[in-house]
Amino acid sequence: MKHEVILVTKVFPSTQEKMEADFTVHKLYEAADREAFLKLHAPRVRALATFGPFGADAKLMDALPRLELISHFGVGYDSIDIGAAKQRKVIVTNTPDVLNDCVADTAMSLILNVMRQYPQSENWLRAGKWLAEPGYPLTVSLGGKTLGILGLGRIGEAIAKRAQAFGMKIAYHNRNKKDVPHAYLPDVVSLAKHSDVLLVAAPGGAPTRNIVNAAVLDALGPQGFLVNIARGTLIDEPVLIQYLREKKIAGAGLDVFVKEPAVPPEFFALENAVIYPHVGSATVETRTAMGNLQLENLRLHFAGKPVKTRVV
Ligand code: NAP
């Protein structure tokens, strides 16, 4: 008999196919009456499969008294109430490492695009402006500039490696100093002051909410760039919009926003913002690897073995 899993939202199609081949998958996102759906399946369901922003709160955990495992698709698990999971002795897994390279590539493209203004220069060409003006205005080089990484973890380290190949110097701030050759700054304001580009790669959630605020952007200054590939919640978004509008910082490259997909329309009009629809890990290869890891954790748990990538 197949084990039963509740899936909170649609996942990457090939992952979902494999999940449905191995398990009986109950689709919470198709339930007309969520409470009735949970009541119906609760007596048999021991695992939840979650995805990105579609995590699990205490209420959902309480509706599933036999819950043992939340297998999350994504490395960031700020959409899961970790305290509630711990209290209920529910294991939580995520999908780390397999996405480091893709997310770091995305970060690098944001750094390049916001500093060198490639998207803006293409728009300028497409608008026919090259015929009327001698050339696109000069931009800023990466080489010799300092990239300050807030959150030098798995993804932060992959970004540092790439940025060094572009001739950038690396500085960072974590809560704990690491054994790395990069300059360590004791707080975010000092890091911003020290950096030409401040790159945000720390986890989301309550402890980091608005960690990049007006004081940090003041320290970054009018020549400084901000890049965020972490979570929108780390940045005070209305303040960022104001600072971009008033050119109190030079530009921002953003893959993530506070309320996705409802990106504040103010960003659309800002020439000094390069914005992506949360595509950091969005390649076929990486999403396949993330899905495989999510499935492996489910299979291991149901086989009575330790899961592979446990958070708590
Ligand atoms: P990780 O290996 O856990 O690295 C996170 C780093 O942040 C650690 O070095 C940690 O060091 C630091 N940190 C944590 N809390 C901090 C705080 N309050 N202040 C300063 N530094 C702090 O995580 P990862 O795998 O690199 O992933 C990082 C984040 O990227 C994820 O949580 C996720 O939200 C985001 N992400 C985004 C995408 C995308 O598509 N855009 C894709 C994947 C991941 P200390 O513990 O020493 O502070």
mmCIF file of C-alpha atoms and ligand atoms in Angstrom:
data_model
loop_
_atom_site.group_PDB
_atom_site.id
_atom_site.type_symbol
_atom_site.label_atom_id
_atom_site.label_comp_id
_atom_site.label_asym_id
_atom_site.label_seq_id
_atom_site.Cartn_x
_atom_site.Cartn_y
_atom_site.Cartn_z
ATOM 1 C CA MET A 1 0.000 0.000 0.000
ATOM 2 C CA LYS A 2 1.213 3.490 -0.843
ATOM 3 C CA HIS A 3 1.905 5.982 1.921
ATOM 4 C CA GLU A 4 -0.277 9.074 1.938
ATOM 5 C CA VAL A 5 1.048 12.614 1.546
ATOM 6 C CA ILE A 6 -0.750 15.951 1.568
ATOM 7 C CA LEU A 7 0.606 18.331 -1.061
ATOM 8 C CA VAL A 8 -0.121 21.981 -0.214
ATOM 9 C CA THR A 9 0.347 23.442 -3.701
ATOM 10 C CA LYS A 10 1.262 22.341 -7.214
ATOM 11 C CA VAL A 11 4.966 21.589 -7.567
ATOM 12 C CA PHE A 12 7.329 21.284 -10.525
ATOM 13 C CA PRO A 13 5.495 18.876 -12.932
ATOM 14 C CA SER A 14 8.156 16.135 -13.075
ATOM 15 C CA THR A 15 8.421 16.159 -9.260
ATOM 16 C CA GLN A 16 4.667 15.894 -8.950
ATOM 17 C CA GLU A 17 4.563 12.976 -11.419
ATOM 18 C CA LYS A 18 7.192 11.099 -9.394
ATOM 19 C CA MET A 19 5.394 11.943 -6.150
ATOM 20 C CA GLU A 20 2.125 10.616 -7.500
ATOM 21 C CA ALA A 21 3.862 7.439 -8.718
ATOM 22 C CA ASP A 22 5.323 6.683 -5.278
ATOM 23 C CA PHE A 23 2.653 7.996 -2.891
ATOM 24 C CA THR A 24 -1.060 8.612 -2.657
ATOM 25 C CA VAL A 25 -1.053 12.391 -3.008
ATOM 26 C CA HIS A 26 -3.931 14.405 -1.579
ATOM 27 C CA LYS A 27 -4.012 17.884 -3.119
ATOM 28 C CA LEU A 28 -4.874 20.491 -0.522
ATOM 29 C CA TYR A 29 -4.891 23.226 -3.179
ATOM 30 C CA GLU A 30 -7.818 21.553 -4.957
ATOM 31 C CA ALA A 31 -9.960 21.190 -1.821
ATOM 32 C CA ALA A 32 -13.157 23.214 -1.939
ATOM 33 C CA ASP A 33 -13.571 22.830 1.831
ATOM 34 C CA ARG A 34 -10.107 22.857 3.424
ATOM 35 C CA GLU A 35 -11.292 21.844 6.898
ATOM 36 C CA ALA A 36 -13.377 18.926 5.624
ATOM 37 C CA PHE A 37 -10.461 17.816 3.415
ATOM 38 C CA LEU A 38 -8.031 17.777 6.349
ATOM 39 C CA LYS A 39 -10.536 15.986 8.598
ATOM 40 C CA LEU A 40 -11.040 13.317 5.949
ATOM 41 C CA HIS A 41 -7.324 12.575 5.457
ATOM 42 C CA ALA A 42 -5.929 13.304 8.939
ATOM 43 C CA PRO A 43 -6.368 9.733 10.274
ATOM 44 C CA ARG A 44 -3.873 8.365 7.727
ATOM 45 C CA VAL A 45 -1.552 11.232 6.723
ATOM 46 C CA ARG A 46 1.948 11.344 8.282
ATOM 47 C CA ALA A 47 3.674 13.679 5.805
ATOM 48 C CA LEU A 48 3.172 17.070 4.216
ATOM 49 C CA ALA A 49 4.903 18.232 1.040
ATOM 50 C CA THR A 50 5.316 22.014 0.967
ATOM 51 C CA PHE A 51 6.724 24.412 -1.618
ATOM 52 C CA GLY A 52 8.398 27.846 -1.358
ATOM 53 C CA PRO A 53 5.958 30.347 0.151
ATOM 54 C CA PHE A 54 3.324 27.632 0.606
ATOM 55 C CA GLY A 55 4.549 26.248 3.904
ATOM 56 C CA ALA A 56 2.812 25.099 7.064
ATOM 57 C CA ASP A 57 1.565 26.965 10.125
ATOM 58 C CA ALA A 58 0.596 25.619 13.555
ATOM 59 C CA LYS A 59 -3.081 25.428 12.529
ATOM 60 C CA LEU A 60 -2.296 23.091 9.626
ATOM 61 C CA MET A 61 -0.053 20.948 11.852
ATOM 62 C CA ASP A 62 -2.818 20.737 14.472
ATOM 63 C CA ALA A 63 -5.266 19.537 11.832
ATOM 64 C CA LEU A 64 -2.921 16.581 11.176
ATOM 65 C CA PRO A 65 -2.311 14.873 14.551
ATOM 66 C CA ARG A 66 -0.360 11.987 12.968
ATOM 67 C CA LEU A 67 2.022 14.357 11.145
ATOM 68 C CA GLU A 68 5.678 13.273 11.396
ATOM 69 C CA LEU A 69 7.391 15.006 8.468
ATOM 70 C CA ILE A 70 7.182 18.253 6.498
ATOM 71 C CA SER A 71 9.233 17.777 3.348
ATOM 72 C CA HIS A 72 9.844 21.233 1.903
ATOM 73 C CA PHE A 73 10.803 22.106 -1.674
ATOM 74 C CA GLY A 74 13.220 25.042 -1.273
ATOM 75 C CA VAL A 75 16.174 25.831 0.960
ATOM 76 C CA GLY A 76 14.480 28.787 2.681
ATOM 77 C CA TYR A 77 11.869 27.517 5.118
ATOM 78 C CA ASP A 78 10.557 30.809 6.510
ATOM 79 C CA SER A 79 7.055 29.803 5.361
ATOM 80 C CA ILE A 80 7.082 26.973 7.928
ATOM 81 C CA ASP A 81 6.436 27.606 11.617
ATOM 82 C CA ILE A 82 9.596 25.911 12.877
ATOM 83 C CA GLY A 83 8.727 26.531 16.547
ATOM 84 C CA ALA A 84 5.377 24.784 16.085
ATOM 85 C CA ALA A 85 7.057 21.879 14.276
ATOM 86 C CA LYS A 86 9.624 21.472 17.078
ATOM 87 C CA GLN A 87 6.908 21.549 19.738
ATOM 88 C CA ARG A 88 5.003 18.808 17.928
ATOM 89 C CA LYS A 89 8.208 16.818 17.221
ATOM 90 C CA VAL A 90 7.560 17.099 13.481
ATOM 91 C CA ILE A 91 10.683 16.684 11.335
ATOM 92 C CA VAL A 92 11.244 19.429 8.738
ATOM 93 C CA THR A 93 13.488 18.950 5.696
ATOM 94 C CA ASN A 94 14.557 21.389 2.970
ATOM 95 C CA THR A 95 16.552 21.212 -0.296
ATOM 96 C CA PRO A 96 19.953 22.868 0.325
ATOM 97 C CA ASP A 97 23.117 22.920 -1.820
ATOM 98 C CA VAL A 98 21.613 21.610 -5.087
ATOM 99 C CA LEU A 99 20.517 25.180 -5.918
ATOM 100 C CA ASN A 100 23.645 27.100 -4.861
ATOM 101 C CA ASP A 101 25.100 27.482 -8.359
ATOM 102 C CA CYS A 102 21.881 28.598 -10.035
ATOM 103 C CA VAL A 103 21.040 31.140 -7.368
ATOM 104 C CA ALA A 104 24.622 32.437 -7.433
ATOM 105 C CA ASP A 105 24.400 32.795 -11.232
ATOM 106 C CA THR A 106 21.218 34.816 -10.767
ATOM 107 C CA ALA A 107 22.916 37.008 -8.159
ATOM 108 C CA MET A 108 25.833 37.615 -10.508
ATOM 109 C CA SER A 109 23.463 38.582 -13.324
ATOM 110 C CA LEU A 110 21.717 41.068 -11.023
ATOM 111 C CA ILE A 111 25.072 42.595 -10.043
ATOM 112 C CA LEU A 112 26.066 42.875 -13.708
ATOM 113 C CA ASN A 113 22.691 44.173 -14.831
ATOM 114 C CA VAL A 114 22.281 46.777 -12.140
ATOM 115 C CA MET A 115 25.865 48.093 -12.407
ATOM 116 C CA ARG A 116 26.296 47.899 -16.175
ATOM 117 C CA GLN A 117 22.637 48.626 -17.006
ATOM 118 C CA TYR A 118 22.448 45.981 -19.743
ATOM 119 C CA PRO A 119 18.613 45.696 -19.655
ATOM 120 C CA GLN A 120 18.250 49.486 -19.725
ATOM 121 C CA SER A 121 20.738 49.833 -22.582
ATOM 122 C CA GLU A 122 18.863 47.196 -24.592
ATOM 123 C CA ASN A 123 15.580 49.044 -23.997
ATOM 124 C CA TRP A 124 17.321 52.246 -25.127
ATOM 125 C CA LEU A 125 18.412 50.551 -28.371
ATOM 126 C CA ARG A 126 14.974 49.020 -28.972
ATOM 127 C CA ALA A 127 13.395 52.466 -28.488
ATOM 128 C CA GLY A 128 15.453 53.715 -31.465
ATOM 129 C CA LYS A 129 17.538 56.102 -29.358
ATOM 130 C CA TRP A 130 20.881 55.004 -30.851
ATOM 131 C CA LEU A 131 19.997 56.819 -34.089
ATOM 132 C CA ALA A 132 19.527 60.082 -32.222
ATOM 133 C CA GLU A 133 22.283 59.939 -29.588
ATOM 134 C CA PRO A 134 25.981 59.049 -29.876
ATOM 135 C CA GLY A 135 25.894 56.204 -27.377
ATOM 136 C CA TYR A 136 24.364 54.866 -24.170
ATOM 137 C CA PRO A 137 25.635 56.743 -21.078
ATOM 138 C CA LEU A 138 28.690 55.234 -19.353
ATOM 139 C CA THR A 139 28.106 52.883 -16.425
ATOM 140 C CA VAL A 140 30.161 51.437 -13.533
ATOM 141 C CA SER A 141 32.779 48.615 -13.609
ATOM 142 C CA LEU A 142 32.666 45.601 -11.282
ATOM 143 C CA GLY A 143 36.451 45.082 -11.133
ATOM 144 C CA GLY A 144 38.080 46.435 -7.979
ATOM 145 C CA LYS A 145 34.732 47.093 -6.268
ATOM 146 C CA THR A 146 33.784 45.538 -2.933
ATOM 147 C CA LEU A 147 30.890 43.123 -2.725
ATOM 148 C CA GLY A 148 29.527 43.025 0.821
ATOM 149 C CA ILE A 149 27.634 39.806 1.450
ATOM 150 C CA LEU A 150 25.030 39.784 4.200
ATOM 151 C CA GLY A 151 24.729 36.040 4.875
ATOM 152 C CA LEU A 152 27.878 34.270 3.690
ATOM 153 C CA GLY A 153 26.397 30.768 3.752
ATOM 154 C CA ARG A 154 26.148 28.101 1.059
ATOM 155 C CA ILE A 155 24.751 30.475 -1.574
ATOM 156 C CA GLY A 156 26.762 33.474 -0.345
ATOM 157 C CA GLU A 157 30.002 31.492 -0.753
ATOM 158 C CA ALA A 158 29.047 30.476 -4.315
ATOM 159 C CA ILE A 159 28.401 34.145 -5.118
ATOM 160 C CA ALA A 160 31.743 35.187 -3.559
ATOM 161 C CA LYS A 161 33.584 32.708 -5.788
ATOM 162 C CA ARG A 162 31.955 34.110 -8.913
ATOM 163 C CA ALA A 163 32.393 37.761 -7.898
ATOM 164 C CA GLN A 164 36.108 37.178 -7.253
ATOM 165 C CA ALA A 165 36.445 35.872 -10.814
ATOM 166 C CA PHE A 166 35.019 39.250 -11.907
ATOM 167 C CA GLY A 167 37.768 41.031 -9.934
ATOM 168 C CA MET A 168 35.599 42.058 -6.981
ATOM 169 C CA LYS A 169 36.793 42.130 -3.365
ATOM 170 C CA ILE A 170 34.628 40.316 -0.812
ATOM 171 C CA ALA A 171 33.477 41.424 2.630
ATOM 172 C CA TYR A 172 30.691 39.877 4.701
ATOM 173 C CA HIS A 173 28.579 39.939 7.802
ATOM 174 C CA ASN A 174 27.102 36.869 9.513
ATOM 175 C CA ARG A 175 26.233 36.539 13.185
ATOM 176 C CA ASN A 176 29.290 34.274 13.461
ATOM 177 C CA LYS A 177 32.683 35.049 11.916
ATOM 178 C CA LYS A 178 33.872 32.302 9.548
ATOM 179 C CA ASP A 179 37.285 30.920 8.788
ATOM 180 C CA VAL A 180 37.476 32.590 5.358
ATOM 181 C CA PRO A 181 39.969 35.102 3.932
ATOM 182 C CA HIS A 182 37.293 37.809 3.411
ATOM 183 C CA ALA A 183 36.912 40.967 5.512
ATOM 184 C CA TYR A 184 34.403 40.468 8.360
ATOM 185 C CA LEU A 185 32.250 43.427 9.404
ATOM 186 C CA PRO A 186 30.532 43.226 12.807
ATOM 187 C CA ASP A 187 27.146 44.619 11.736
ATOM 188 C CA VAL A 188 25.069 45.406 8.655
ATOM 189 C CA VAL A 189 25.619 49.196 8.723
ATOM 190 C CA SER A 190 29.416 48.741 8.817
ATOM 191 C CA LEU A 191 29.177 46.210 5.984
ATOM 192 C CA ALA A 192 27.103 48.630 3.875
ATOM 193 C CA LYS A 193 29.583 51.463 4.559
ATOM 194 C CA HIS A 194 32.459 49.201 3.459
ATOM 195 C CA SER A 195 30.698 47.977 0.272
ATOM 196 C CA ASP A 196 30.064 49.190 -3.269
ATOM 197 C CA VAL A 197 27.448 46.470 -3.663
ATOM 198 C CA LEU A 198 25.509 45.078 -0.697
ATOM 199 C CA LEU A 199 24.248 41.599 -1.492
ATOM 200 C CA VAL A 200 21.574 40.042 0.697
ATOM 201 C CA ALA A 201 21.775 36.238 1.058
ATOM 202 C CA ALA A 202 20.642 35.590 4.662
ATOM 203 C CA PRO A 203 17.440 33.680 5.530
ATOM 204 C CA GLY A 204 14.056 35.386 5.775
ATOM 205 C CA GLY A 205 11.707 35.231 8.779
ATOM 206 C CA ALA A 206 11.186 37.305 11.911
ATOM 207 C CA PRO A 207 14.856 37.652 13.019
ATOM 208 C CA THR A 208 15.917 39.333 9.750
ATOM 209 C CA ARG A 209 12.782 41.364 8.970
ATOM 210 C CA ASN A 210 13.784 44.838 7.642
ATOM 211 C CA ILE A 211 17.428 44.172 8.513
ATOM 212 C CA VAL A 212 18.191 46.369 5.483
ATOM 213 C CA ASN A 213 16.589 49.646 6.544
ATOM 214 C CA ALA A 214 17.148 53.394 6.081
ATOM 215 C CA ALA A 215 20.297 53.382 8.249
ATOM 216 C CA VAL A 216 21.830 50.607 6.123
ATOM 217 C CA LEU A 217 20.903 52.319 2.842
ATOM 218 C CA ASP A 218 22.333 55.626 4.147
ATOM 219 C CA ALA A 219 25.572 53.776 4.883
ATOM 220 C CA LEU A 220 25.563 52.275 1.364
ATOM 221 C CA GLY A 221 25.170 55.785 -0.050
ATOM 222 C CA PRO A 222 24.412 57.326 -3.470
ATOM 223 C CA GLN A 223 27.175 55.381 -5.269
ATOM 224 C CA GLY A 224 26.147 52.040 -3.706
ATOM 225 C CA PHE A 225 24.074 49.220 -5.175
ATOM 226 C CA LEU A 226 21.789 46.782 -3.363
ATOM 227 C CA VAL A 227 21.141 43.236 -4.614
ATOM 228 C CA ASN A 228 18.654 40.883 -2.950
ATOM 229 C CA ILE A 229 18.347 37.184 -3.792
ATOM 230 C CA ALA A 230 17.236 36.120 -0.282
ATOM 231 C CA ARG A 231 13.692 37.121 0.693
ATOM 232 C CA GLY A 232 11.806 40.387 0.249
ATOM 233 C CA THR A 233 11.171 40.598 3.979
ATOM 234 C CA LEU A 234 14.827 41.392 4.742
ATOM 235 C CA ILE A 235 14.422 44.807 3.135
ATOM 236 C CA ASP A 236 12.203 47.686 4.202
ATOM 237 C CA GLU A 237 10.555 47.859 0.770
ATOM 238 C CA PRO A 238 8.787 51.268 0.991
ATOM 239 C CA VAL A 239 12.064 52.817 2.185
ATOM 240 C CA LEU A 240 13.968 51.162 -0.678
ATOM 241 C CA ILE A 241 11.474 52.554 -3.214
ATOM 242 C CA GLN A 242 11.923 56.028 -1.738
ATOM 243 C CA TYR A 243 15.742 55.743 -1.784
ATOM 244 C CA LEU A 244 15.733 54.583 -5.423
ATOM 245 C CA ARG A 245 13.332 57.339 -6.438
ATOM 246 C CA GLU A 246 15.420 60.023 -4.715
ATOM 247 C CA LYS A 247 18.674 58.422 -5.946
ATOM 248 C CA LYS A 248 19.933 58.069 -2.373
ATOM 249 C CA ILE A 249 21.410 54.761 -3.568
ATOM 250 C CA ALA A 250 22.623 54.114 -7.120
ATOM 251 C CA GLY A 251 20.445 51.117 -7.931
ATOM 252 C CA ALA A 252 18.922 47.831 -6.833
ATOM 253 C CA GLY A 253 18.770 44.350 -8.345
ATOM 254 C CA LEU A 254 15.933 42.313 -6.864
ATOM 255 C CA ASP A 255 14.848 38.706 -7.352
ATOM 256 C CA VAL A 256 12.515 38.688 -4.354
ATOM 257 C CA PHE A 257 9.780 40.904 -2.923
ATOM 258 C CA VAL A 258 7.755 41.135 0.271
ATOM 259 C CA LYS A 259 4.411 40.032 -1.242
ATOM 260 C CA GLU A 260 5.037 37.905 -4.315
ATOM 261 C CA PRO A 261 3.690 37.978 -6.965
ATOM 262 C CA ALA A 262 2.221 41.391 -6.052
ATOM 263 C CA VAL A 263 5.364 43.435 -6.718
ATOM 264 C CA PRO A 264 4.818 47.120 -5.842
ATOM 265 C CA PRO A 265 4.162 48.822 -9.221
ATOM 266 C CA GLU A 266 6.463 51.682 -8.170
ATOM 267 C CA PHE A 267 9.371 49.362 -9.062
ATOM 268 C CA PHE A 268 8.180 49.132 -12.691
ATOM 269 C CA ALA A 269 8.785 52.836 -13.216
ATOM 270 C CA LEU A 270 12.215 52.951 -11.576
ATOM 271 C CA GLU A 271 15.031 53.080 -14.158
ATOM 272 C CA ASN A 272 17.614 52.216 -11.489
ATOM 273 C CA ALA A 273 15.909 48.953 -10.470
ATOM 274 C CA VAL A 274 16.486 45.605 -12.186
ATOM 275 C CA ILE A 275 13.711 43.228 -11.160
ATOM 276 C CA TYR A 276 13.201 39.492 -11.651
ATOM 277 C CA PRO A 277 10.141 37.339 -10.793
ATOM 278 C CA HIS A 278 11.927 35.134 -8.182
ATOM 279 C CA VAL A 279 13.867 33.060 -10.730
ATOM 280 C CA GLY A 280 16.937 32.377 -8.558
ATOM 281 C CA SER A 281 16.755 28.571 -8.746
ATOM 282 C CA ALA A 282 14.379 28.355 -11.700
ATOM 283 C CA THR A 283 16.114 26.031 -14.161
ATOM 284 C CA VAL A 284 14.930 22.587 -15.218
ATOM 285 C CA GLU A 285 18.075 20.940 -13.829
ATOM 286 C CA THR A 286 17.999 22.655 -10.446
ATOM 287 C CA ARG A 287 14.250 22.316 -9.904
ATOM 288 C CA THR A 288 14.555 18.613 -10.806
ATOM 289 C CA ALA A 289 17.343 18.166 -8.254
ATOM 290 C CA MET A 290 15.326 20.041 -5.603
ATOM 291 C CA GLY A 291 12.287 17.869 -6.296
ATOM 292 C CA ASN A 292 14.368 14.699 -6.130
ATOM 293 C CA LEU A 293 15.690 15.730 -2.728
ATOM 294 C CA GLN A 294 12.178 16.481 -1.467
ATOM 295 C CA LEU A 295 11.074 13.023 -2.636
ATOM 296 C CA GLU A 296 14.154 11.311 -1.204
ATOM 297 C CA ASN A 297 13.376 12.749 2.228
ATOM 298 C CA LEU A 298 9.805 11.439 2.003
ATOM 299 C CA ARG A 299 10.948 7.979 0.880
ATOM 300 C CA LEU A 300 13.656 7.737 3.573
ATOM 301 C CA HIS A 301 11.233 8.708 6.312
ATOM 302 C CA PHE A 302 8.604 6.193 5.242
ATOM 303 C CA ALA A 303 11.343 3.536 5.046
ATOM 304 C CA GLY A 304 12.104 4.242 8.714
ATOM 305 C CA LYS A 305 15.512 5.761 7.888
ATOM 306 C CA PRO A 306 16.973 9.160 8.830
ATOM 307 C CA VAL A 307 16.053 11.886 6.332
ATOM 308 C CA LYS A 308 18.845 13.406 4.247
ATOM 309 C CA THR A 309 18.525 17.171 4.793
ATOM 310 C CA ARG A 310 16.906 17.813 8.148
ATOM 311 C CA VAL A 311 16.296 21.352 9.427
ATOM 312 C CA VAL A 312 14.739 20.360 12.789
HETATM 313 P P1 NAP B 1 22.711 29.189 4.679
HETATM 314 O O1 NAP B 1 23.764 28.318 4.139
HETATM 315 O O2 NAP B 1 22.009 28.827 5.929
HETATM 316 O O3 NAP B 1 23.349 30.658 4.820
HETATM 317 C C1 NAP B 1 22.708 31.699 5.476
HETATM 318 C C2 NAP B 1 23.775 32.616 6.054
HETATM 319 O O4 NAP B 1 23.113 33.738 6.649
HETATM 320 C C3 NAP B 1 24.618 31.951 7.123
HETATM 321 O O5 NAP B 1 25.970 32.171 6.820
HETATM 322 C C4 NAP B 1 24.224 32.660 8.422
HETATM 323 O O6 NAP B 1 25.361 32.779 9.267
HETATM 324 C C5 NAP B 1 23.715 34.001 7.916
HETATM 325 N N1 NAP B 1 22.691 34.588 8.784
HETATM 326 C C6 NAP B 1 21.610 33.975 9.311
HETATM 327 N N2 NAP B 1 20.910 34.827 10.065
HETATM 328 C C7 NAP B 1 21.574 36.004 10.019
HETATM 329 C C8 NAP B 1 21.366 37.272 10.627
HETATM 330 N N3 NAP B 1 20.316 37.501 11.434
HETATM 331 N N4 NAP B 1 22.244 38.257 10.369
HETATM 332 C C9 NAP B 1 23.315 38.027 9.572
HETATM 333 N N5 NAP B 1 23.576 36.851 8.977
HETATM 334 C C10 NAP B 1 22.709 35.847 9.196
HETATM 335 O O7 NAP B 1 21.548 29.405 3.603
HETATM 336 P P2 NAP B 1 21.659 29.339 2.008
HETATM 337 O O8 NAP B 1 21.442 27.946 1.568
HETATM 338 O O9 NAP B 1 22.885 30.062 1.576
HETATM 339 O O10 NAP B 1 20.357 30.173 1.624
HETATM 340 C C11 NAP B 1 20.221 31.524 2.014
HETATM 341 C C12 NAP B 1 18.828 32.053 1.708
HETATM 342 O O11 NAP B 1 18.706 32.299 0.302
HETATM 343 C C13 NAP B 1 17.679 31.082 2.004
HETATM 344 O O12 NAP B 1 17.282 31.131 3.360
HETATM 345 C C14 NAP B 1 16.591 31.518 1.057
HETATM 346 O O13 NAP B 1 15.647 32.346 1.699
HETATM 347 C C15 NAP B 1 17.316 32.316 -0.023
HETATM 348 N N6 NAP B 1 17.148 31.675 -1.345
HETATM 349 C C16 NAP B 1 16.603 32.385 -2.378
HETATM 350 C C17 NAP B 1 16.449 31.786 -3.607
HETATM 351 C C18 NAP B 1 15.878 32.529 -4.783
HETATM 352 O O14 NAP B 1 15.312 31.894 -5.655
HETATM 353 N N7 NAP B 1 16.036 33.830 -4.871
HETATM 354 C C19 NAP B 1 16.814 30.457 -3.790
HETATM 355 C C20 NAP B 1 17.381 29.762 -2.719
HETATM 356 C C21 NAP B 1 17.542 30.384 -1.499
HETATM 357 P P3 NAP B 1 25.189 32.900 10.864
HETATM 358 O O15 NAP B 1 24.317 31.758 11.280
HETATM 359 O O16 NAP B 1 26.577 32.857 11.377
HETATM 360 O O17 NAP B 1 24.540 34.233 11.083
#
